[in-house]
mmCIF file of C-alpha atoms and ligand atoms in Angstrom:
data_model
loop_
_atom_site.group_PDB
_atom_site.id
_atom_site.type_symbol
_atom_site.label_atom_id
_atom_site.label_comp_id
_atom_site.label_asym_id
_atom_site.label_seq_id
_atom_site.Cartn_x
_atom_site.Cartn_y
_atom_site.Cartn_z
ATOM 1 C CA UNK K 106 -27.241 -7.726 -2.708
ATOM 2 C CA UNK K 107 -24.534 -7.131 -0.058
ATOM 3 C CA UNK K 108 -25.213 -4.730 2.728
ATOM 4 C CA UNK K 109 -23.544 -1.768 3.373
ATOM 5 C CA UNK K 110 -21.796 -1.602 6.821
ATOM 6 C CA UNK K 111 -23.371 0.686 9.236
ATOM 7 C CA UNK K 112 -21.374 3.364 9.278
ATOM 8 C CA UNK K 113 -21.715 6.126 6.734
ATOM 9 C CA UNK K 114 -18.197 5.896 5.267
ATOM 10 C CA UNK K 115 -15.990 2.769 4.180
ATOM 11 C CA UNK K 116 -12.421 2.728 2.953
ATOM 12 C CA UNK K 117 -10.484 0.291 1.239
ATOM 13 C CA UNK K 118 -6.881 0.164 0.937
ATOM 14 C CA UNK K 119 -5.546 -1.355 -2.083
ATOM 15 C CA UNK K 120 -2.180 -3.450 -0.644
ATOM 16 C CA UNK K 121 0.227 -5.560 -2.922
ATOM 17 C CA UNK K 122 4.161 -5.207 -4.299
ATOM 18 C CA UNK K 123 5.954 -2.584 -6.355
ATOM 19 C CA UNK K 124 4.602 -3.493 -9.703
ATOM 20 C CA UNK K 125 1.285 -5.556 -8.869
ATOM 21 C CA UNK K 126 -1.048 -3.463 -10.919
ATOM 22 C CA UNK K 127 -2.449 -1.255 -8.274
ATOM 23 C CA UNK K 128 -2.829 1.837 -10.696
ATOM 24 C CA UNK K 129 -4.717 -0.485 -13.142
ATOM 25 C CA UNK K 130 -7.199 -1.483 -10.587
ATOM 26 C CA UNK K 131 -7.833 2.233 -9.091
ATOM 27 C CA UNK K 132 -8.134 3.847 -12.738
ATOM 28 C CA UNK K 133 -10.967 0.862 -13.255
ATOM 29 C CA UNK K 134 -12.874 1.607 -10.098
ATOM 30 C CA UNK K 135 -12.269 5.640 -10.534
ATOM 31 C CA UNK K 136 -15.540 5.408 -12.807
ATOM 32 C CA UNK K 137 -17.644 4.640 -10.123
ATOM 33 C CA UNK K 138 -19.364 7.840 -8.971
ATOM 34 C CA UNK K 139 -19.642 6.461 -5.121
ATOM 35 C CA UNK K 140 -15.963 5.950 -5.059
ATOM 36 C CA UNK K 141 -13.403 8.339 -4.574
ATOM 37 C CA UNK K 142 -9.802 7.242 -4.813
ATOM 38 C CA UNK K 143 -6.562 8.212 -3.401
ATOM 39 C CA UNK K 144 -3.209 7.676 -5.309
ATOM 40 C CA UNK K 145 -0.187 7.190 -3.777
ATOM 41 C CA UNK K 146 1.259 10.572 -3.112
ATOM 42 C CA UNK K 147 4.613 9.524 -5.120
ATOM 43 C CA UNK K 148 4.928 13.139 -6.610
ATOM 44 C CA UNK K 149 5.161 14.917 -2.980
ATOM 45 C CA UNK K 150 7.677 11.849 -2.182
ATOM 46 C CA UNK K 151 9.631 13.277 -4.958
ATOM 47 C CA UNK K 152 9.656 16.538 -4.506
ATOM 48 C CA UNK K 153 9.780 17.566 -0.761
ATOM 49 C CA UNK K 154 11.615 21.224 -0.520
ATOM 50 C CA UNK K 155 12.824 20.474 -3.981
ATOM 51 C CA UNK K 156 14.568 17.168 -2.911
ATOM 52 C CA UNK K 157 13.733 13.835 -4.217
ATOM 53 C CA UNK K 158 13.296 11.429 -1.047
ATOM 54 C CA UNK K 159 12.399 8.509 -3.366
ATOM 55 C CA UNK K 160 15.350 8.603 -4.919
ATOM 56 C CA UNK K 161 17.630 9.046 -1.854
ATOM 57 C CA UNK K 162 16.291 6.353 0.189
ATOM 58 C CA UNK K 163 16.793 3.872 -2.914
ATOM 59 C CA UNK K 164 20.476 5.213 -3.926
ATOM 60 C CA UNK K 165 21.504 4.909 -0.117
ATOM 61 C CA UNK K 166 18.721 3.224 2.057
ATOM 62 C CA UNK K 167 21.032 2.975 5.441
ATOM 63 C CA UNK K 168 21.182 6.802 5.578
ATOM 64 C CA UNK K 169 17.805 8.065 3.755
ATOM 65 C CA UNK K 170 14.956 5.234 4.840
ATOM 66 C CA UNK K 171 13.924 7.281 8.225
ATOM 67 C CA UNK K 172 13.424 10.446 6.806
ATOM 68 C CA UNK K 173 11.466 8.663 3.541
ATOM 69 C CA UNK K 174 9.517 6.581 5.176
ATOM 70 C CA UNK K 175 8.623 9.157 7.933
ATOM 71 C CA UNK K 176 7.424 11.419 5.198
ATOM 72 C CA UNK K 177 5.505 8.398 3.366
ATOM 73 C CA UNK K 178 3.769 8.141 6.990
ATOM 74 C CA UNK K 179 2.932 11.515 6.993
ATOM 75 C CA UNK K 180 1.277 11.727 3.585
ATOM 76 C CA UNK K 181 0.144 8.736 4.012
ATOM 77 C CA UNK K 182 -1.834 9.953 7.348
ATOM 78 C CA UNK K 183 -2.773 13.133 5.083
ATOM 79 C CA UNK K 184 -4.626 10.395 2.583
ATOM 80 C CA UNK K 185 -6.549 8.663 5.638
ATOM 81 C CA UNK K 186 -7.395 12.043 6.788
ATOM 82 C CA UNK K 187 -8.524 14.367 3.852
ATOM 83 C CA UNK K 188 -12.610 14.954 4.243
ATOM 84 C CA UNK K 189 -14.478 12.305 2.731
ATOM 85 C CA UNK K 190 -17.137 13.558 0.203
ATOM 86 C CA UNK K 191 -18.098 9.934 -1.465
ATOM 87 C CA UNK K 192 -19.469 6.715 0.425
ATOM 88 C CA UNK K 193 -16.372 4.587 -0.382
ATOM 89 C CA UNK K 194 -12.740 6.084 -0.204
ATOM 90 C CA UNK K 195 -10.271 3.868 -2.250
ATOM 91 C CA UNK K 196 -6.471 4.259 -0.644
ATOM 92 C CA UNK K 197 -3.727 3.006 -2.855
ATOM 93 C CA UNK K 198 -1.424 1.436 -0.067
ATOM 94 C CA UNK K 199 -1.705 2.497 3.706
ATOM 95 C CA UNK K 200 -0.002 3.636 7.043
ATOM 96 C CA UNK K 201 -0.231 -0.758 7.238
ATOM 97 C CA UNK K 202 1.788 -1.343 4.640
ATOM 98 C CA UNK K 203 4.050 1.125 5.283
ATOM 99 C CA UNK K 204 4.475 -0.633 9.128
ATOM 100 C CA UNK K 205 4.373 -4.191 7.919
ATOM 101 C CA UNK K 206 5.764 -4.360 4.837
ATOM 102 C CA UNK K 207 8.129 -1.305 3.659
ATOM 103 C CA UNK K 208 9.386 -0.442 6.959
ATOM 104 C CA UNK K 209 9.565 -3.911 8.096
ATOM 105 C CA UNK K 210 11.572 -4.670 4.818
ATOM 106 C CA UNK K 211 14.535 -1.957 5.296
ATOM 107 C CA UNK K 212 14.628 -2.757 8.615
ATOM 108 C CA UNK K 213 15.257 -6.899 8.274
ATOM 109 C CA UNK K 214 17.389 -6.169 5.698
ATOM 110 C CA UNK K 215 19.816 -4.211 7.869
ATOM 111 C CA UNK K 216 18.754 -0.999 5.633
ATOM 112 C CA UNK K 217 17.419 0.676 8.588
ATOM 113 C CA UNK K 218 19.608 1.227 12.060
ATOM 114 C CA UNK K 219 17.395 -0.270 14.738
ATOM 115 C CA UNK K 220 17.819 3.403 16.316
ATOM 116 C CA UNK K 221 15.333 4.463 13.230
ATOM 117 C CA UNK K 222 13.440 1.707 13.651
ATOM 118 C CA UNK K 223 12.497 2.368 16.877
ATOM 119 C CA UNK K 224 11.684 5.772 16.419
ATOM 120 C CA UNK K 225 9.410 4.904 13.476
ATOM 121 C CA UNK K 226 7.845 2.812 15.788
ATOM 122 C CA UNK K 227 7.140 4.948 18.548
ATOM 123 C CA UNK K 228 5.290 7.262 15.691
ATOM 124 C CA UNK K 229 3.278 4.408 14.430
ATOM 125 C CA UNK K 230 2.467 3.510 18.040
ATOM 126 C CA UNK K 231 1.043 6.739 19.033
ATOM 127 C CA UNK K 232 -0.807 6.959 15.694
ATOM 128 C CA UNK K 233 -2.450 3.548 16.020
ATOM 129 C CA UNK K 234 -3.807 5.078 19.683
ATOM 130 C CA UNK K 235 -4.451 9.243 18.694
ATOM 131 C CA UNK K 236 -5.390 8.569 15.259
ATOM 132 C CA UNK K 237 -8.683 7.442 14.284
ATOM 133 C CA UNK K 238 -7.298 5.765 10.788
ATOM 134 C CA UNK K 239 -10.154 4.218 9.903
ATOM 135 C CA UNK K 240 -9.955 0.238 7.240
ATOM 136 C CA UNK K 241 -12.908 -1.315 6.489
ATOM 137 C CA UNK K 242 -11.380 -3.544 3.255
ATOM 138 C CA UNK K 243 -7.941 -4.364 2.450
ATOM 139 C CA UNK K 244 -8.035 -5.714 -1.136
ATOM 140 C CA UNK K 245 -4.790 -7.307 -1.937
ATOM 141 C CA UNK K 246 -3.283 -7.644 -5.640
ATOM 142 C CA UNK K 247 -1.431 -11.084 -4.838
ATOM 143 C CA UNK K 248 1.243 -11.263 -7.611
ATOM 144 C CA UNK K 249 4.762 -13.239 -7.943
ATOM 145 C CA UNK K 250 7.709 -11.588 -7.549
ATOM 146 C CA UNK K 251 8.685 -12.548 -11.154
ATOM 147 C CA UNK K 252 5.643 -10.955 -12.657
ATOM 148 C CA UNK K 253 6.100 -7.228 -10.399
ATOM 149 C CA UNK K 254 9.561 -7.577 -11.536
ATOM 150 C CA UNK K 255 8.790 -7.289 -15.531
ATOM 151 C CA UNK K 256 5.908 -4.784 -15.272
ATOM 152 C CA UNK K 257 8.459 -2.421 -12.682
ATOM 153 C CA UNK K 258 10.765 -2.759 -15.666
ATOM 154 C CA UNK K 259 8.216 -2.188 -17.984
ATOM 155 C CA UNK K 260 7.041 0.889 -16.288
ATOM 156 C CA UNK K 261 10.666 1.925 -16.138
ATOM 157 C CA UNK K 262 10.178 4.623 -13.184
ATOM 158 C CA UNK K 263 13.732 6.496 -12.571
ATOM 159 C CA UNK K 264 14.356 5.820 -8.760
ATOM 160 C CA UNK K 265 13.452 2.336 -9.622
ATOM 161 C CA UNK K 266 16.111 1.194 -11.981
ATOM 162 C CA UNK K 267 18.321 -0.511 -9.676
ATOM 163 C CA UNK K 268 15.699 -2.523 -7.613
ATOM 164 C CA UNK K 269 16.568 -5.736 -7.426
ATOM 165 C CA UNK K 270 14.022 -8.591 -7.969
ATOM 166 C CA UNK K 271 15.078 -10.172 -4.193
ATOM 167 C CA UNK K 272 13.819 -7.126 -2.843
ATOM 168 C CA UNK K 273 10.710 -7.569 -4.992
ATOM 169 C CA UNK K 274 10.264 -11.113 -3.004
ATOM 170 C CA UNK K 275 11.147 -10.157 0.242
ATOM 171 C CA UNK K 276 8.559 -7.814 -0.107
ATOM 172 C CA UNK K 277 6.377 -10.242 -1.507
ATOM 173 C CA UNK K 278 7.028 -12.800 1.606
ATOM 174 C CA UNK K 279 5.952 -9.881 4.069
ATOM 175 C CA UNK K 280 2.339 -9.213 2.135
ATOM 176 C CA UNK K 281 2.233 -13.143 2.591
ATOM 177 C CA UNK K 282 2.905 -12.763 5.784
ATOM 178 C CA UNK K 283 0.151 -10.022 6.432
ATOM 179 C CA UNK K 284 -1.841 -10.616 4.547
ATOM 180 C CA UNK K 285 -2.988 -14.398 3.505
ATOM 181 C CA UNK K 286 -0.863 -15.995 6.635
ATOM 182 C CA UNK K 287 -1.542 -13.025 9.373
ATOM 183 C CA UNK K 288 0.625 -14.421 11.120
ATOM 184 C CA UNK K 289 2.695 -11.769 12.714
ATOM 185 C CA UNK K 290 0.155 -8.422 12.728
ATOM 186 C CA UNK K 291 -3.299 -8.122 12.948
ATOM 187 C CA UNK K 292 -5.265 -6.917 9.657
ATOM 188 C CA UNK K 293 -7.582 -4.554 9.635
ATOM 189 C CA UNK K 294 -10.942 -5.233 8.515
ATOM 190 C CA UNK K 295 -11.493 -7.956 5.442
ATOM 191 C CA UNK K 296 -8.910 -8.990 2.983
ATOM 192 C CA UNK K 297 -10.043 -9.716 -0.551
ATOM 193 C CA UNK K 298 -7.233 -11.086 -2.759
ATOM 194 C CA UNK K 299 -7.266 -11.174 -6.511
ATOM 195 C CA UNK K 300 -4.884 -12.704 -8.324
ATOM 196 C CA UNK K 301 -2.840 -9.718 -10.586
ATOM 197 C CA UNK K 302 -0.762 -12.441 -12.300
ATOM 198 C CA UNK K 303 -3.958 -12.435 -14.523
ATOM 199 C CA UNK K 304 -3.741 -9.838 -17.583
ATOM 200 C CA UNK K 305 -5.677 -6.690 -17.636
ATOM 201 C CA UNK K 306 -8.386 -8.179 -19.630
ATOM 202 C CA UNK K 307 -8.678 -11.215 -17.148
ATOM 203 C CA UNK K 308 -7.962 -9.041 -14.008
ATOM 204 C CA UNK K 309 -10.631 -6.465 -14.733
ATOM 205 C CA UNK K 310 -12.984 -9.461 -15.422
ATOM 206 C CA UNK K 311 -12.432 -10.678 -11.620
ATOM 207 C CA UNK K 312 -13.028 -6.959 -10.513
ATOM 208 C CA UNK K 313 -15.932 -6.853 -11.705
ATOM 209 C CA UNK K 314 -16.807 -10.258 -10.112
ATOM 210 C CA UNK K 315 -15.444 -9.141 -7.109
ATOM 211 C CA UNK K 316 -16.812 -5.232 -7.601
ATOM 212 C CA UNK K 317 -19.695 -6.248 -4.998
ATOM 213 C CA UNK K 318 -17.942 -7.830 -2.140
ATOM 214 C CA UNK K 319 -15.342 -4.257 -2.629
ATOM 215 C CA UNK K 320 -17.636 -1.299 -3.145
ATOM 216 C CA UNK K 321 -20.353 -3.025 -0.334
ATOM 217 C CA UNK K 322 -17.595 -4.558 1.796
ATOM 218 C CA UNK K 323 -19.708 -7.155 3.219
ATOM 219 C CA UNK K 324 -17.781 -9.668 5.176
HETATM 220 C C1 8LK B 183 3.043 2.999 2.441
HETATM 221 C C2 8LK B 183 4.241 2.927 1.569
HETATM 222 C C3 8LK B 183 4.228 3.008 0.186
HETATM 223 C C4 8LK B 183 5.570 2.895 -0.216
HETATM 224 C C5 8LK B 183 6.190 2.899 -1.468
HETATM 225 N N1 8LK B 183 7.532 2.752 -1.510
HETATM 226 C C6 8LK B 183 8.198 2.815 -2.828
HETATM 227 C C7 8LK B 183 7.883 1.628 -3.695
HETATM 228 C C8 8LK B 183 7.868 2.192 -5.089
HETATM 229 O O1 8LK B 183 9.184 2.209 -5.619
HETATM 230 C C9 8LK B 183 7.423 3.643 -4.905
HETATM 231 C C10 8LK B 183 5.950 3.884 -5.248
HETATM 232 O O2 8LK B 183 5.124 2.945 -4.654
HETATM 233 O O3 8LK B 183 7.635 3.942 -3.521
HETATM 234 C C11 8LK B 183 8.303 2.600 -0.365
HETATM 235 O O4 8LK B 183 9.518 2.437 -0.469
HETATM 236 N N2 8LK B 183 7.718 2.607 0.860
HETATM 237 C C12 8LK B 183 6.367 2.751 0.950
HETATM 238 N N3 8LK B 183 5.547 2.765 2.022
#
């Protein structure tokens, strides 16, 4: 058996591209009764003051990115935060991802003014060093480009109609480069990566492999 790491709590973010399978995995481990999980708060992204920020920041990025991904980092710093009742606390994406990849993304791709940019990363600066966001796990659905691309289709979510599949691998390239290369940021904690080409049936067969070195995070 695996032992569990010496403090009371752990929490695992879940971490891969726009269409990996992320919901699949969460719904399989939300039967656990020591896990508690956290969706992405999409519907508040949606529907701040009765304005869809989603939506904006896709239809014009250049003039919408700061004040969506600002408001991602706050919820997202709401889902770190919120009491922990359970042992293990199950994030779908993090304030990481939302640095390294998302963020990172707009911004390389001339999306984001460096102005914004900046100021983003002044607040992620001062979070990282007043914020006790706690990662113990960083499980990472490692999937092609060309596979997120049908299942986003498939999934057919409004705001995401006109997402293109090169924005799909330059997202891609910057979980690479978090994530399996860490070659530009540090990762928190452990990275476990699972390979979500794999079909549900085959997928949930390697959770369940995997379901030790998750839920007990041994490194
Ligand atoms: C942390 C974080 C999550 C996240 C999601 N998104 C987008 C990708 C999807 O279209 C949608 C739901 O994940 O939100 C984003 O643009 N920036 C983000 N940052």
């Amino acid at each position: 058996i695996c032992k569990l790491p010496k403090q009371e709590t752990f929490t695992v973010a879940v971490e891969g591209n726009i269409g990996c399978g992320k919901s699949t995995f969460l719904e399989y481990f939300k039967s656990s009764n020591n896990v508690e999980v956290r969706s992405e708060p999409v519907d508040l992204w949606k529907n701040v003051g009765g304005w869809n920020s989603l939506e904006l920041m896709y239809k014009d990025a250049k003039r919408w990115s700061l004040a969506f991904q600002s408001y991602v980092q706050l919820t997202m710093l709401q889902q770190h935060h919120k009491p922990q009742v359970k042992p293990v606390k199950m994030l779908e994406r993090s304030v990481f991802s939302a640095r390294f990849c998302f963020v990172e993304n707009l911004y390389r791709s001339g999306c984001m003014p460096a102005v914004d940019h900046a100021i983003l990363e002044e607040w992620y600066q001062w979070i990282l060093a007043n914020q006790t966001v706690q990662l113990d796990l960083i499980v990472y659905l490692r999937a092609d480009p060309c596979t997120c691309y049908e299942r986003l289709k498939k999934r057919n979510r409004q705001e995401e109609t006109g997402v293109p599949l090169d924005y799909l691998e330059a997202l891609h390239q910057l979980h690479e480069d978090w994530l399996i290369h860490q070659r530009l940021f540090k990762v928190p904690g452990h990275v476990v990566v699972l390979d979500a080409n794999k079909n549900l049936v085959e997928l949930q067969k390697e959770m369940e492999e995997k379901r030790q070195e998750i839920l007990c995070g041994y490194f």
